[in-house]
CSV table of C-alpha atoms in Angstrom, one decimal:
chain,number,residue,atom,x,y,z
A,1,ALA,CA,139.6,53.4,138.6
A,2,GLN,CA,139.3,50.1,136.8
A,3,LYS,CA,141.3,49.3,133.7
A,4,ILE,CA,141.5,46.2,131.4
A,5,THR,CA,144.3,45.6,129.0
A,6,GLN,CA,144.5,43.3,126.0
A,7,THR,CA,147.9,43.8,124.3
A,8,GLN,CA,147.4,41.4,121.4
A,9,PRO,CA,145.4,43.0,118.6
A,10,GLY,CA,145.5,39.8,116.6
A,11,MET,CA,146.4,36.3,117.0
A,12,PHE,CA,146.6,33.4,114.5
A,13,VAL,CA,146.3,29.6,115.4
A,14,GLN,CA,146.2,26.4,113.5
A,15,GLU,CA,143.1,24.4,113.7
A,16,LYS,CA,143.1,21.8,116.7
A,17,GLU,CA,145.9,23.6,118.5
A,18,ALA,CA,145.5,25.7,121.7
A,19,VAL,CA,145.7,29.4,122.0
A,20,THR,CA,146.1,31.8,124.9
A,21,LEU,CA,144.6,35.3,124.7
A,22,ASP,CA,146.1,37.7,127.4
A,23,CYS,CA,144.3,40.0,129.7
A,24,THR,CA,145.5,42.1,132.4
A,25,TYR,CA,143.5,44.2,134.8
A,26,ASP,CA,143.8,46.9,137.5
A,27,THR,CA,141.4,47.7,140.2
A,28,SER,CA,141.4,48.7,143.9
A,29,ASP,CA,138.2,46.8,144.6
A,30,PRO,CA,138.7,43.5,146.5
A,31,SER,CA,135.5,42.2,145.0
A,32,TYR,CA,135.3,42.1,141.2
A,33,GLY,CA,134.5,39.8,138.3
A,34,LEU,CA,136.2,39.0,135.0
A,35,PHE,CA,134.5,37.9,131.9
A,36,TRP,CA,135.4,36.8,128.5
A,37,TYR,CA,133.1,37.4,125.6
A,38,LYS,CA,133.3,36.3,122.0
A,39,GLN,CA,131.9,38.6,119.2
A,40,PRO,CA,131.6,37.1,115.7
A,41,SER,CA,131.1,39.3,112.8
A,42,SER,CA,127.4,39.1,113.3
A,43,GLY,CA,127.8,41.4,116.3
A,44,GLU,CA,126.4,39.6,119.2
A,45,MET,CA,128.4,39.4,122.3
A,46,ILE,CA,128.6,35.8,123.4
A,47,PHE,CA,129.5,35.0,127.0
A,48,LEU,CA,132.3,32.4,127.4
A,49,ILE,CA,133.5,32.3,130.9
A,50,TYR,CA,133.6,34.0,134.3
A,51,GLN,CA,136.0,34.2,137.2
A,52,GLY,CA,135.2,35.9,140.5
A,53,SER,CA,137.9,37.6,142.5
A,54,TYR,CA,137.3,35.2,145.5
A,55,ASP,CA,137.1,32.0,143.4
A,56,GLN,CA,140.0,29.5,144.5
A,57,GLN,CA,139.9,27.5,141.4
A,58,ASN,CA,140.4,28.6,137.7
A,59,ALA,CA,137.2,28.7,135.8
A,60,THR,CA,136.6,26.2,133.0
A,61,GLU,CA,133.7,25.9,130.4
A,62,GLY,CA,134.2,23.2,127.9
A,63,ARG,CA,137.1,24.0,125.6
A,64,TYR,CA,137.6,27.4,127.4
A,65,SER,CA,139.6,27.9,130.6
A,66,LEU,CA,140.6,31.1,132.5
A,67,ASN,CA,144.1,31.1,133.8
A,68,PHE,CA,143.6,33.4,136.8
A,69,GLN,CA,146.7,34.8,138.4
A,70,LYS,CA,145.4,37.2,141.0
A,71,ALA,CA,148.9,38.4,142.3
A,72,ARG,CA,149.7,39.3,138.7
A,73,LYS,CA,146.3,40.7,137.9
A,74,SER,CA,146.0,38.6,134.8
A,75,ALA,CA,143.0,36.5,133.4
A,76,ASN,CA,144.1,34.8,130.4
A,77,LEU,CA,141.7,32.7,128.2
A,78,VAL,CA,142.9,29.5,126.9
A,79,ILE,CA,141.1,27.8,124.1
A,80,SER,CA,141.9,24.3,123.7
A,81,ALA,CA,141.6,22.3,120.3
A,82,SER,CA,140.8,25.4,118.1
A,83,GLN,CA,137.9,25.2,115.6
A,84,LEU,CA,137.3,27.3,112.5
A,85,GLY,CA,134.3,28.6,114.3
A,86,ASP,CA,136.3,30.2,116.9
A,87,SER,CA,137.5,32.9,114.5
A,88,ALA,CA,136.2,36.0,116.1
A,89,MET,CA,136.9,39.1,118.3
A,90,TYR,CA,137.4,38.2,121.9
A,91,PHE,CA,136.9,40.7,124.7
A,92,CYS,CA,138.0,40.6,128.3
A,93,ALA,CA,135.7,42.5,130.7
A,94,MET,CA,135.7,43.4,134.2
A,95,ARG,CA,133.0,44.5,136.7
A,96,GLY,CA,133.5,45.9,140.1
A,97,PRO,CA,131.2,45.2,143.2
A,98,LEU,CA,127.5,44.8,142.2
A,99,PHE,CA,125.6,47.9,142.8
A,100,SER,CA,122.7,47.6,145.3
A,101,GLY,CA,120.3,47.1,142.6
A,102,GLY,CA,122.3,44.0,141.4
A,103,TYR,CA,123.4,45.6,138.2
A,104,ASN,CA,127.0,46.3,137.1
A,105,LYS,CA,129.3,48.5,135.1
A,106,LEU,CA,131.1,46.1,132.7
A,107,ILE,CA,134.2,47.7,131.1
A,108,PHE,CA,135.9,46.0,128.2
A,109,GLY,CA,139.4,45.6,127.0
A,110,ALA,CA,140.3,46.7,123.3
A,111,GLY,CA,139.8,43.1,122.2
A,112,THR,CA,141.9,40.5,120.2
A,113,ARG,CA,140.9,39.3,116.9
A,114,LEU,CA,141.6,35.5,116.6
A,115,ALA,CA,142.0,33.7,113.2
A,116,VAL,CA,141.9,29.9,113.2
A,117,HIS,CA,143.5,28.5,110.0
A,118,PRO,CA,142.8,25.1,108.6
B,1,ASP,CA,119.8,32.1,119.3
B,2,THR,CA,120.0,35.1,121.6
B,3,GLU,CA,117.3,35.8,124.2
B,4,VAL,CA,117.7,39.4,123.9
B,5,THR,CA,116.0,40.7,120.6
B,6,GLN,CA,117.0,44.0,119.1
B,7,THR,CA,115.0,45.7,116.2
B,8,PRO,CA,115.8,46.9,113.7
B,9,LYS,CA,119.1,45.1,112.8
B,10,HIS,CA,120.0,47.9,110.4
B,11,LEU,CA,119.0,51.5,110.3
B,12,VAL,CA,120.0,54.4,108.1
B,13,MET,CA,118.8,57.8,109.1
B,14,GLY,CA,119.4,61.5,108.3
B,15,MET,CA,120.5,64.0,110.8
B,16,THR,CA,117.1,65.6,111.1
B,17,ASN,CA,115.2,62.2,111.5
B,18,LYS,CA,113.8,60.8,114.7
B,19,LYS,CA,114.0,57.1,115.1
B,20,SER,CA,113.9,54.5,117.9
B,21,LEU,CA,115.8,51.3,118.6
B,22,LYS,CA,114.0,48.6,120.5
B,23,CYS,CA,115.2,45.7,122.7
B,24,GLU,CA,113.1,43.0,124.4
B,25,GLN,CA,114.0,40.3,126.8
B,26,HIS,CA,111.9,37.6,128.4
B,27,MET,CA,114.2,36.2,131.0
B,28,GLY,CA,112.8,38.1,133.9
B,29,HIS,CA,116.0,40.3,134.1
B,30,ARG,CA,115.4,43.6,135.9
B,31,ALA,CA,118.7,45.3,134.7
B,32,MET,CA,118.9,46.4,131.1
B,33,TYR,CA,121.8,48.2,129.3
B,34,TRP,CA,122.6,50.2,126.3
B,35,TYR,CA,126.2,49.9,124.9
B,36,LYS,CA,127.7,51.8,121.9
B,37,GLN,CA,130.3,50.1,119.8
B,38,LYS,CA,132.3,51.7,117.0
B,39,ALA,CA,134.1,49.8,114.5
B,40,LYS,CA,137.1,47.8,115.8
B,41,LYS,CA,136.6,49.2,119.3
B,42,PRO,CA,135.2,47.7,122.4
B,43,PRO,CA,131.6,48.4,123.6
B,44,GLU,CA,131.1,51.5,125.7
B,45,LEU,CA,128.5,51.7,128.3
B,46,MET,CA,125.7,54.3,127.7
B,47,PHE,CA,122.9,53.7,130.1
B,48,VAL,CA,121.8,51.2,132.7
B,49,TYR,CA,118.2,50.7,134.0
B,50,SER,CA,117.3,48.8,137.1
B,51,TYR,CA,113.9,47.9,138.0
B,52,GLU,CA,112.8,50.3,135.2
B,53,LYS,CA,114.6,53.2,136.6
B,54,LEU,CA,117.5,54.9,135.0
B,55,SER,CA,120.5,54.1,137.2
B,56,ILE,CA,123.5,55.1,135.2
B,57,ASN,CA,123.8,57.7,132.4
B,58,GLU,CA,127.5,57.8,131.3
B,59,SER,CA,127.2,61.5,130.2
B,60,VAL,CA,125.4,60.6,127.0
B,61,PRO,CA,124.4,63.5,124.8
B,62,SER,CA,120.7,64.3,125.0
B,63,ARG,CA,120.2,63.4,121.4
B,64,PHE,CA,120.1,59.9,122.8
B,65,SER,CA,117.1,59.4,124.9
B,66,PRO,CA,116.5,56.1,126.7
B,67,GLU,CA,113.1,54.6,127.8
B,68,CYS,CA,112.2,51.5,129.9
B,69,PRO,CA,108.4,51.2,129.5
B,70,ASN,CA,108.4,47.9,131.4
B,71,SER,CA,110.7,45.2,132.8
B,72,SER,CA,110.9,43.5,129.3
B,73,LEU,CA,111.3,46.5,127.0
B,74,LEU,CA,114.2,49.0,126.5
B,75,ASN,CA,114.0,51.8,123.9
B,76,LEU,CA,116.7,54.2,122.7
B,77,HIS,CA,115.1,57.2,120.9
B,78,LEU,CA,117.3,59.0,118.5
B,79,HIS,CA,117.1,62.6,117.3
B,80,ALA,CA,119.4,65.0,115.6
B,81,LEU,CA,122.2,62.6,115.4
B,82,GLN,CA,125.5,63.2,113.9
B,83,PRO,CA,127.4,61.0,111.4
B,84,GLU,CA,130.0,60.3,114.2
B,85,ASP,CA,127.1,58.4,116.1
B,86,SER,CA,127.2,55.7,113.5
B,87,ALA,CA,127.9,52.5,115.3
B,88,LEU,CA,126.6,49.2,116.5
B,89,TYR,CA,124.2,49.7,119.5
B,90,LEU,CA,124.1,46.7,121.7
B,91,CYS,CA,121.3,46.1,124.2
B,92,ALA,CA,122.1,43.7,127.3
B,93,SER,CA,120.3,42.4,130.2
B,94,SER,CA,121.3,40.8,133.5
B,95,PRO,CA,119.6,39.3,136.6
B,96,SER,CA,119.2,41.8,139.3
B,97,GLY,CA,119.1,41.9,143.1
B,98,GLN,CA,121.9,41.0,145.5
B,99,GLY,CA,123.1,37.4,145.1
B,100,GLN,CA,121.9,37.2,141.6
B,101,GLY,CA,124.9,35.3,140.0
B,102,THR,CA,128.0,36.8,138.6
B,103,GLY,CA,126.6,39.8,137.0
B,104,GLU,CA,127.0,38.4,133.5
B,105,LEU,CA,125.4,40.3,130.7
B,106,PHE,CA,123.3,38.8,128.1
B,107,PHE,CA,123.6,40.6,124.8
B,108,GLY,CA,121.4,41.1,121.8
B,109,GLU,CA,122.9,41.0,118.3
B,110,GLY,CA,122.9,44.8,118.0
B,111,SER,CA,121.3,47.5,115.8
B,112,ARG,CA,123.8,48.8,113.2
B,113,LEU,CA,123.1,52.5,112.7
B,114,THR,CA,124.4,54.8,110.0
B,115,VAL,CA,123.7,58.5,110.2
B,116,LEU,CA,124.0,60.3,106.9
């Protein structure tokens, strides 16, 4: 069975500083994908970054980078130069191999609420 | 702006009412999803449609009835709900078919349901 763990219920960071949100996972599938989503108070889940299990390089998307340590089964999100608009709930999520129809079952961790202070 | 549109954004219903949540996407995605999210909890998968066919039902009670009339639309019909069904209902879509990218889900803003 797949499992995603986020152990930080809440995090605080000063504006313009970097912050790391932790995520560990467990799966027996050799093929899987890891995602980070941001959920502001409006409710929408906003995709931030993706890491595939076979990807050799850590994923980066603008101010977001994913610190992927496969042997440790961790996929931490690093946000550089935090902005006030980064205040939101952040979810780590995992999918297993895609089903033959190309869809997937995405399971989410418990989430980390990030507050950025001026 | 999100490319997955959900209506209504807010819904209040009694336990004897029948209502529907609607979801629409025009990205050509052939997989569509319903998730339920209780306050301060992560989203939980309810249903997955692939090519307009129900592919996954996560043992959801029959008072929730999904429908996929065409490749762009996804409905969730609600009947005889309980107060504990109050939650944010999120619709999502993803490209389908093998080799279709990462499996990333594109989410709508959700429909916030209150059952009295």
